[in-house]
Protein backbone atom coordinates (compact mmCIF):
# COMPACT_ATOMS: atom_id res chain seq x y z
CA UNK A 1 0.00 0.00 0.00
CA UNK A 2 1.31 3.43 -0.93
CA UNK A 3 1.24 6.17 1.65
CA UNK A 4 1.66 9.76 0.44
CA UNK A 5 2.52 12.59 2.75
CA UNK A 6 0.76 15.87 2.08
CA UNK A 7 2.35 19.21 2.83
CA UNK A 8 0.44 21.11 5.50
CA UNK A 9 -0.97 24.41 4.28
CA UNK A 10 -1.00 27.04 7.03
CA UNK A 11 -3.91 29.48 7.01
CA UNK A 12 -4.49 32.32 9.42
CA UNK A 13 -8.06 31.81 10.66
CA UNK A 14 -8.21 34.87 12.92
CA UNK A 15 -11.28 36.93 12.21
CA UNK A 16 -12.27 34.64 9.36
CA UNK A 17 -15.50 35.61 7.58
CA UNK A 18 -17.59 33.15 5.58
CA UNK A 19 -16.16 34.54 2.33
CA UNK A 20 -12.64 34.46 3.73
CA UNK A 21 -13.12 30.93 5.00
CA UNK A 22 -14.36 29.80 1.59
CA UNK A 23 -11.34 31.36 -0.09
CA UNK A 24 -8.98 29.72 2.40
CA UNK A 25 -10.70 26.38 2.00
CA UNK A 26 -10.52 26.59 -1.80
CA UNK A 27 -6.80 27.38 -1.64
CA UNK A 28 -6.17 24.41 0.63
CA UNK A 29 -8.17 22.08 -1.60
CA UNK A 30 -6.38 23.23 -4.74
CA UNK A 31 -3.00 22.77 -3.09
CA UNK A 32 -3.90 19.28 -1.90
CA UNK A 33 -5.12 18.25 -5.35
CA UNK A 34 -2.02 19.66 -7.03
CA UNK A 35 0.18 17.59 -4.75
CA UNK A 36 -1.74 14.42 -5.57
CA UNK A 37 -2.71 14.54 -9.25
CA UNK A 38 -2.87 10.80 -9.80
CA UNK A 39 -4.19 9.44 -6.52
CA UNK A 40 -2.22 7.90 -3.66
CA UNK A 41 -2.92 4.35 -4.84
CA UNK A 42 -1.62 5.01 -8.36
CA UNK A 43 1.48 2.85 -7.90
CA UNK A 44 -0.29 0.03 -6.06
CA UNK A 45 -3.05 -2.40 -6.99
CA UNK A 46 -5.63 0.27 -6.21
CA UNK A 47 -9.32 -0.04 -5.46
CA UNK A 48 -11.37 -2.44 -7.56
CA UNK A 49 -13.75 0.38 -8.56
CA UNK A 50 -13.48 4.16 -8.74
CA UNK A 51 -17.05 4.92 -7.70
CA UNK A 52 -19.33 4.59 -4.68
CA UNK A 53 -22.51 6.40 -3.70
CA UNK A 54 -22.48 7.61 -0.10
CA UNK A 55 -25.35 9.29 1.72
CA UNK A 56 -25.36 11.89 4.46
CA UNK A 57 -27.91 13.74 6.59
CA UNK A 58 -27.71 17.51 7.22
CA UNK A 59 -25.81 17.25 10.50
CA UNK A 60 -22.42 18.59 11.56
CA UNK A 61 -21.11 15.07 12.14
CA UNK A 62 -21.44 14.33 8.42
CA UNK A 63 -18.46 16.65 7.91
CA UNK A 64 -15.81 13.92 7.38
CA UNK A 65 -17.63 12.63 4.28
CA UNK A 66 -18.23 16.12 2.92
CA UNK A 67 -14.64 17.21 3.54
CA UNK A 68 -13.24 13.98 2.04
CA UNK A 69 -15.15 14.85 -1.12
CA UNK A 70 -14.44 18.58 -1.18
CA UNK A 71 -10.72 18.22 -0.44
CA UNK A 72 -10.19 15.57 -3.10
CA UNK A 73 -9.35 12.81 -0.63
CA UNK A 74 -11.44 10.13 -2.31
CA UNK A 75 -9.53 10.95 -5.49
CA UNK A 76 -6.26 10.83 -3.56
CA UNK A 77 -6.97 7.25 -2.56
CA UNK A 78 -7.95 6.12 -6.04
CA UNK A 79 -11.72 6.72 -6.02
CA UNK A 80 -12.36 9.91 -8.00
CA UNK A 81 -15.99 9.12 -8.75
CA UNK A 82 -17.32 8.84 -5.19
CA UNK A 83 -20.60 10.73 -4.79
CA UNK A 84 -21.73 12.24 -1.48
CA UNK A 85 -25.49 12.57 -1.65
CA UNK A 86 -27.83 14.44 0.71
CA UNK A 87 -30.67 12.36 2.19
CA UNK A 88 -33.96 13.74 3.49
CA UNK A 89 -34.21 11.57 6.62
CA UNK A 90 -32.81 8.47 8.26
CA UNK A 91 -35.77 6.61 6.79
CA UNK A 92 -34.57 7.72 3.35
CA UNK A 93 -31.07 6.48 4.19
CA UNK A 94 -32.58 3.10 5.04
CA UNK A 95 -34.66 2.93 1.89
CA UNK A 96 -31.81 3.98 -0.39
CA UNK A 97 -29.44 1.55 1.32
CA UNK A 98 -31.90 -1.26 0.62
CA UNK A 99 -31.95 -0.23 -3.05
CA UNK A 100 -28.16 -0.04 -3.29
CA UNK A 101 -26.47 1.93 -6.04
CA UNK A 102 -27.52 -0.69 -8.62
CA UNK A 103 -31.13 0.26 -7.88
CA UNK A 104 -30.51 4.01 -7.82
CA UNK A 105 -29.80 4.11 -4.08
CA UNK A 106 -26.58 4.24 -2.07
CA UNK A 107 -23.76 1.87 -1.12
CA UNK A 108 -23.00 3.43 2.25
CA UNK A 109 -23.64 6.45 4.43
CA UNK A 110 -22.95 8.69 7.37
CA UNK A 111 -25.24 6.78 9.71
CA UNK A 112 -26.56 6.45 13.26
CA UNK A 113 -24.35 3.74 14.78
CA UNK A 114 -27.18 1.31 15.67
CA UNK A 115 -28.77 1.45 12.20
CA UNK A 116 -26.43 -1.04 10.47
CA UNK A 117 -27.34 -3.52 13.22
CA UNK A 118 -31.06 -2.88 12.81
CA UNK A 119 -30.69 -3.42 9.05
CA UNK A 120 -28.60 -6.57 9.48
CA UNK A 121 -31.20 -8.15 11.77
CA UNK A 122 -34.06 -7.01 9.55
CA UNK A 123 -35.61 -5.12 12.48
CA UNK A 124 -35.68 -1.82 10.56
CA UNK A 125 -36.00 -3.26 7.05
CA UNK A 126 -39.38 -4.91 7.16
CA UNK A 127 -38.08 -8.22 8.42
CA UNK A 128 -35.79 -8.73 5.43
CA UNK A 129 -32.17 -8.58 6.66
CA UNK A 130 -29.75 -6.25 4.87
CA UNK A 131 -26.25 -7.19 6.07
CA UNK A 132 -24.15 -4.10 6.81
CA UNK A 133 -20.62 -3.28 7.93
CA UNK A 134 -19.32 -0.41 10.07
CA UNK A 135 -15.89 0.71 8.81
CA UNK A 136 -15.21 3.69 11.09
CA UNK A 137 -16.77 5.92 13.71
CA UNK A 138 -17.24 9.46 12.45
CA UNK A 139 -17.37 11.38 15.72
CA UNK A 140 -17.74 11.52 19.47
CA UNK A 141 -20.15 13.92 21.24
CA UNK A 142 -21.95 16.77 19.49
CA UNK A 143 -25.66 16.10 20.13
CA UNK A 144 -28.13 17.97 22.32
CA UNK A 145 -31.47 17.52 24.04
CA UNK A 146 -33.59 20.62 23.47
CA UNK A 147 -36.82 21.59 25.22
CA UNK A 148 -39.44 24.31 24.93
CA UNK A 149 -39.01 27.59 26.75
CA UNK A 150 -41.94 26.73 29.02
CA UNK A 151 -39.71 24.24 30.85
CA UNK A 152 -37.34 26.98 32.04
CA UNK A 153 -39.62 27.66 34.97
CA UNK A 154 -39.07 24.15 36.35
CA UNK A 155 -35.35 24.29 35.54
CA UNK A 156 -35.21 21.24 33.29
CA UNK A 157 -31.57 20.59 32.48
CA UNK A 158 -29.25 17.63 32.77
CA UNK A 159 -31.69 16.38 35.40
CA UNK A 160 -34.99 15.73 33.63
CA UNK A 161 -37.11 15.21 36.74
CA UNK A 162 -38.32 18.82 36.66
CA UNK A 163 -40.37 17.88 33.60
CA UNK A 164 -42.07 14.96 35.34
CA UNK A 165 -44.96 16.92 36.84
CA UNK A 166 -45.43 18.96 33.66
CA UNK A 167 -45.57 15.83 31.50
CA UNK A 168 -47.93 14.12 33.98
CA UNK A 169 -50.23 17.17 33.79
CA UNK A 170 -50.26 17.02 29.99
CA UNK A 171 -51.01 13.29 30.03
CA UNK A 172 -53.87 13.76 32.49
CA UNK A 173 -55.36 16.41 30.19
CA UNK A 174 -55.22 13.98 27.27
CA UNK A 175 -52.43 15.90 25.57
CA UNK A 176 -49.44 13.66 26.19
CA UNK A 177 -46.03 15.31 25.83
CA UNK A 178 -44.31 14.59 22.53
CA UNK A 179 -40.59 13.94 22.55
CA UNK A 180 -38.97 13.76 19.13
CA UNK A 181 -35.98 11.74 17.97
CA UNK A 182 -34.74 10.80 14.53
CA UNK A 183 -35.03 7.00 14.16
CA UNK A 184 -36.42 4.29 16.42
CA UNK A 185 -33.53 2.52 18.12
CA UNK A 186 -31.00 5.08 16.83
CA UNK A 187 -28.60 7.14 18.89
CA UNK A 188 -30.94 10.09 19.48
CA UNK A 189 -33.74 7.77 20.56
CA UNK A 190 -31.39 6.14 23.07
CA UNK A 191 -29.96 9.42 24.42
CA UNK A 192 -33.37 10.96 25.06
CA UNK A 193 -34.73 7.75 26.60
CA UNK A 194 -31.71 7.52 28.89
CA UNK A 195 -32.18 11.15 29.96
CA UNK A 196 -35.90 10.77 30.61
CA UNK A 197 -35.58 7.48 32.49
CA UNK A 198 -32.75 8.81 34.67
CA UNK A 199 -35.20 11.48 35.89
CA UNK A 200 -37.93 8.93 36.61
CA UNK A 201 -39.90 9.60 33.41
CA UNK A 202 -40.88 6.43 31.58
CA UNK A 203 -40.47 7.09 27.84
CA UNK A 204 -42.85 4.21 27.11
CA UNK A 205 -45.81 5.48 29.15
CA UNK A 206 -45.28 9.05 30.37
CA UNK A 207 -44.57 10.66 26.98
CA UNK A 208 -45.01 9.84 23.30
CA UNK A 209 -41.78 9.45 21.36
CA UNK A 210 -42.11 10.50 17.73
CA UNK A 211 -39.79 10.34 14.72
CA UNK A 212 -38.90 13.65 13.01
CA UNK A 213 -36.12 14.23 10.42
CA UNK A 214 -33.23 16.25 11.90
CA UNK A 215 -33.65 19.34 9.74
CA UNK A 216 -37.35 19.62 10.71
CA UNK A 217 -36.82 19.57 14.49
CA UNK A 218 -36.56 23.33 15.01
CA UNK A 219 -39.64 24.10 12.91
CA UNK A 220 -41.68 21.48 14.75
CA UNK A 221 -40.74 22.89 18.16
CA UNK A 222 -41.66 26.36 16.91
CA UNK A 223 -45.01 25.04 15.69
CA UNK A 224 -45.71 23.51 19.10
CA UNK A 225 -46.02 19.96 17.79
CA UNK A 226 -43.33 18.64 20.14
CA UNK A 227 -42.16 19.46 23.66
CA UNK A 228 -38.58 18.20 23.52
CA UNK A 229 -36.22 16.62 21.04
CA UNK A 230 -32.81 15.06 20.68
CA UNK A 231 -30.76 15.57 17.54
CA UNK A 232 -27.24 16.34 16.39
CA UNK A 233 -25.85 19.79 15.82
CA UNK A 234 -26.35 22.32 14.38
CA UNK A 235 -30.04 22.06 15.26
CA UNK A 236 -29.55 22.47 19.02
CA UNK A 237 -27.58 25.65 18.44
CA UNK A 238 -30.12 26.94 15.93
CA UNK A 239 -32.95 26.37 18.42
CA UNK A 240 -31.19 28.70 20.87
CA UNK A 241 -30.24 31.27 18.24
CA UNK A 242 -33.86 31.51 17.10
CA UNK A 243 -35.03 31.68 20.76
CA UNK A 244 -37.51 28.87 20.12
CA UNK A 245 -36.30 26.74 23.02
CA UNK A 246 -33.15 25.94 24.94
CA UNK A 247 -30.61 23.19 25.42
CA UNK A 248 -31.49 21.11 28.46
CA UNK A 249 -28.21 19.22 28.17
CA UNK A 250 -25.52 18.12 25.80
CA UNK A 251 -25.37 14.37 25.28
CA UNK A 252 -21.71 14.42 26.27
CA UNK A 253 -22.96 15.46 29.72
CA UNK A 254 -24.79 12.15 29.87
CA UNK A 255 -21.68 10.25 28.76
CA UNK A 256 -18.48 12.11 27.99
CA UNK A 257 -16.81 11.10 24.71
CA UNK A 258 -19.72 8.93 23.69
CA UNK A 259 -19.80 7.38 20.20
CA UNK A 260 -22.26 8.82 17.71
CA UNK A 261 -22.29 8.43 13.90
CA UNK A 262 -20.49 5.81 11.83
CA UNK A 263 -19.40 5.13 8.27
CA UNK A 264 -21.68 2.25 7.30
CA UNK A 265 -21.54 0.27 4.05
CA UNK A 266 -23.56 -2.56 2.58
CA UNK A 267 -21.72 -5.78 3.49
CA UNK A 268 -22.07 -7.16 -0.06
CA UNK A 269 -20.33 -4.04 -1.42
CA UNK A 270 -17.48 -4.39 1.08
CA UNK A 271 -17.10 -8.09 0.27
CA UNK A 272 -17.00 -7.39 -3.47
CA UNK A 273 -14.66 -4.38 -3.26
CA UNK A 274 -12.49 -4.79 -0.14
CA UNK A 275 -9.68 -2.53 -1.40
CA UNK A 276 -12.20 0.16 -2.30
CA UNK A 277 -13.72 -0.11 1.18
CA UNK A 278 -10.27 0.43 2.66
CA UNK A 279 -9.63 3.37 0.33
CA UNK A 280 -12.89 5.05 1.36
CA UNK A 281 -12.00 4.49 5.00
CA UNK A 282 -8.56 6.06 4.50
CA UNK A 283 -10.06 9.11 2.81
CA UNK A 284 -12.60 9.59 5.59
CA UNK A 285 -9.97 9.10 8.29
CA UNK A 286 -7.70 11.74 6.73
CA UNK A 287 -10.70 14.08 6.55
CA UNK A 288 -11.37 13.43 10.24
CA UNK A 289 -7.81 14.41 11.13
CA UNK A 290 -8.25 17.67 9.21
CA UNK A 291 -11.68 18.41 10.69
CA UNK A 292 -10.42 17.83 14.22
CA UNK A 293 -7.91 20.68 14.07
CA UNK A 294 -9.45 23.77 15.65
CA UNK A 295 -7.59 25.98 13.17
CA UNK A 296 -9.46 24.27 10.32
CA UNK A 297 -12.95 24.48 11.80
CA UNK A 298 -13.93 27.87 10.34
CA UNK A 299 -12.92 26.67 6.87
CA UNK A 300 -14.68 23.35 7.48
CA UNK A 301 -17.79 25.18 8.60
CA UNK A 302 -17.76 27.42 5.53
CA UNK A 303 -17.95 24.30 3.39
CA UNK A 304 -20.40 22.11 5.28
CA UNK A 305 -22.82 24.94 6.13
CA UNK A 306 -23.39 25.57 2.41
CA UNK A 307 -26.75 25.15 0.73
CA UNK A 308 -25.94 21.77 -0.84
CA UNK A 309 -24.90 20.38 2.54
CA UNK A 310 -26.29 21.45 5.94
CA UNK A 311 -27.70 24.79 4.71
CA UNK A 312 -27.49 26.87 7.89
CA UNK A 313 -25.81 30.19 8.82
CA UNK A 314 -22.25 29.79 10.10
CA UNK A 315 -23.37 31.23 13.44
CA UNK A 316 -25.59 28.20 14.01
CA UNK A 317 -22.79 25.70 13.57
CA UNK A 318 -19.36 27.15 14.35
CA UNK A 319 -19.53 28.22 18.05
CA UNK A 320 -20.34 24.76 19.42
CA UNK A 321 -17.66 23.27 17.17
CA UNK A 322 -15.22 25.58 18.96
CA UNK A 323 -16.41 24.74 22.48
CA UNK A 324 -18.63 27.79 23.03
CA UNK A 325 -22.12 26.81 24.19
CA UNK A 326 -25.04 29.12 24.90
CA UNK A 327 -27.70 26.88 26.44
CA UNK A 328 -30.36 29.56 25.99
CA UNK A 329 -31.39 29.69 29.66
CA UNK A 330 -28.54 31.76 31.05
CA UNK A 331 -25.96 28.98 31.18
CA UNK A 332 -22.88 29.34 28.97
CA UNK A 333 -19.64 27.46 28.36
CA UNK A 334 -16.43 28.65 26.75
CA UNK A 335 -13.46 26.49 25.86
CA UNK A 336 -15.60 23.53 26.76
CA UNK A 337 -14.51 19.91 26.58
CA UNK A 338 -18.07 19.19 25.42
CA UNK A 339 -17.09 19.56 21.81
CA UNK A 340 -17.53 17.34 18.78
CA UNK A 341 -14.43 15.23 18.17
CA UNK A 342 -13.60 13.69 14.84
CA UNK A 343 -10.15 12.23 15.59
CA UNK A 344 -8.95 13.03 19.13
CA UNK A 345 -9.38 10.36 21.80
CA UNK A 346 -9.61 7.64 19.14
CA UNK A 347 -12.87 9.16 17.89
CA UNK A 348 -12.54 7.42 14.52
CA UNK A 349 -11.99 3.89 15.83
CA UNK A 350 -15.15 1.72 15.84
CA UNK A 351 -14.89 0.28 19.33
CA UNK A 352 -16.80 -3.00 19.55
CA UNK A 353 -17.56 -2.32 23.21
CA UNK A 354 -19.48 0.81 22.20
CA UNK A 355 -21.59 -1.08 19.72
CA UNK A 356 -22.32 -3.65 22.41
CA UNK A 357 -23.71 -0.81 24.56
CA UNK A 358 -26.01 0.35 21.75
CA UNK A 359 -27.33 -3.18 21.28
CA UNK A 360 -27.85 -3.53 25.04
CA UNK A 361 -29.89 -0.31 25.06
CA UNK A 362 -31.93 -1.48 22.08
CA UNK A 363 -32.68 -4.64 24.04
CA UNK A 364 -33.56 -2.46 27.04
CA UNK A 365 -36.22 -0.62 25.04
CA UNK A 366 -37.62 -3.60 23.18
CA UNK A 367 -36.18 -2.70 19.78
CA UNK A 368 -34.25 -5.98 19.74
CA UNK A 369 -35.31 -9.17 21.54
CA UNK A 370 -33.59 -10.07 24.81
CA UNK A 371 -32.44 -13.30 23.14
CA UNK A 372 -30.21 -11.37 20.69
CA UNK A 373 -26.65 -12.72 20.61
CA UNK A 374 -25.22 -9.25 20.87
CA UNK A 375 -21.51 -10.04 20.66
CA UNK A 376 -21.95 -12.33 17.66
CA UNK A 377 -23.86 -9.55 15.94
CA UNK A 378 -21.14 -7.02 16.74
CA UNK A 379 -18.48 -9.31 15.31
CA UNK A 380 -20.53 -9.71 12.13
CA UNK A 381 -21.15 -6.01 11.50
CA UNK A 382 -18.08 -4.28 12.95
CA UNK A 383 -15.05 -4.19 10.63
CA UNK A 384 -12.42 -2.78 12.93
CA UNK A 385 -9.99 -4.89 10.87
CA UNK A 386 -10.56 -2.61 7.86
CA UNK A 387 -10.00 0.46 10.05
CA UNK A 388 -6.74 -1.04 11.30
CA UNK A 389 -5.56 -1.76 7.75
CA UNK A 390 -6.42 1.79 6.75
CA UNK A 391 -4.57 3.15 9.78
CA UNK A 392 -1.49 1.15 8.78
CA UNK A 393 -1.66 2.63 5.31
CA UNK A 394 -1.93 6.12 6.76
CA UNK A 395 0.88 5.51 9.21
CA UNK A 396 -1.22 6.21 12.29
CA UNK A 397 -1.46 4.18 15.47
CA UNK A 398 -4.41 1.90 16.17
CA UNK A 399 -5.77 0.97 19.62
CA UNK A 400 -4.39 -2.27 21.01
CA UNK A 401 -7.86 -3.61 21.79
CA UNK A 402 -11.36 -3.41 20.29
CA UNK A 403 -12.70 -2.73 23.79
CA UNK A 404 -12.49 0.79 25.28
CA UNK A 405 -13.27 -0.63 28.72
CA UNK A 406 -15.75 0.30 31.44
CA UNK A 407 -17.96 3.31 30.64
CA UNK A 408 -19.52 5.61 33.25
CA UNK A 409 -22.65 7.71 32.93
CA UNK A 410 -23.81 10.92 34.61
CA UNK A 411 -26.29 9.12 36.88
CA UNK A 412 -23.69 6.75 38.31
CA UNK A 413 -24.55 3.79 36.09
CA UNK A 414 -21.64 1.71 34.80
CA UNK A 415 -21.42 -0.33 31.62
CA UNK A 416 -18.85 -3.12 31.76
CA UNK A 417 -18.61 -4.73 28.29
CA UNK A 418 -17.78 -8.05 29.93
CA UNK A 419 -21.13 -8.02 31.76
CA UNK A 420 -23.85 -6.14 29.86
CA UNK A 421 -26.53 -8.09 31.75
CA UNK A 422 -25.50 -6.40 35.02
CA UNK A 423 -25.84 -2.97 33.40
CA UNK A 424 -29.26 -3.87 32.06
CA UNK A 425 -30.39 -5.16 35.45
CA UNK A 426 -29.27 -1.89 37.08
CA UNK A 427 -31.72 0.17 35.00
CA UNK A 428 -35.08 0.39 36.84
CA UNK A 429 -37.02 1.66 33.81
CA UNK A 430 -37.00 -0.54 30.71
CA UNK A 431 -39.12 -2.47 28.26
CA UNK A 432 -37.91 -5.95 27.40
CA UNK A 433 -39.34 -8.28 24.76
mmCIF file of C-alpha atoms in Angstrom, residues 48 131 133 135 265-277 383 386:
data_model
loop_
_atom_site.group_PDB
_atom_site.id
_atom_site.type_symbol
_atom_site.label_atom_id
_atom_site.label_comp_id
_atom_site.label_asym_id
_atom_site.label_seq_id
_atom_site.Cartn_x
_atom_site.Cartn_y
_atom_site.Cartn_z
ATOM 1 C CA UNK A 48 -11.374 -2.441 -7.559
ATOM 2 C CA UNK A 131 -26.248 -7.186 6.067
ATOM 3 C CA UNK A 133 -20.621 -3.281 7.929
ATOM 4 C CA UNK A 135 -15.891 0.712 8.813
ATOM 5 C CA UNK A 265 -21.536 0.272 4.051
ATOM 6 C CA UNK A 266 -23.555 -2.561 2.582
ATOM 7 C CA UNK A 267 -21.720 -5.776 3.485
ATOM 8 C CA UNK A 268 -22.068 -7.159 -0.059
ATOM 9 C CA UNK A 269 -20.330 -4.043 -1.420
ATOM 10 C CA UNK A 270 -17.482 -4.389 1.081
ATOM 11 C CA UNK A 271 -17.096 -8.089 0.271
ATOM 12 C CA UNK A 272 -16.999 -7.389 -3.474
ATOM 13 C CA UNK A 273 -14.661 -4.384 -3.262
ATOM 14 C CA UNK A 274 -12.488 -4.791 -0.135
ATOM 15 C CA UNK A 275 -9.675 -2.527 -1.396
ATOM 16 C CA UNK A 276 -12.197 0.155 -2.297
ATOM 17 C CA UNK A 277 -13.718 -0.107 1.178
ATOM 18 C CA UNK A 383 -15.049 -4.193 10.628
ATOM 19 C CA UNK A 386 -10.563 -2.607 7.860
#
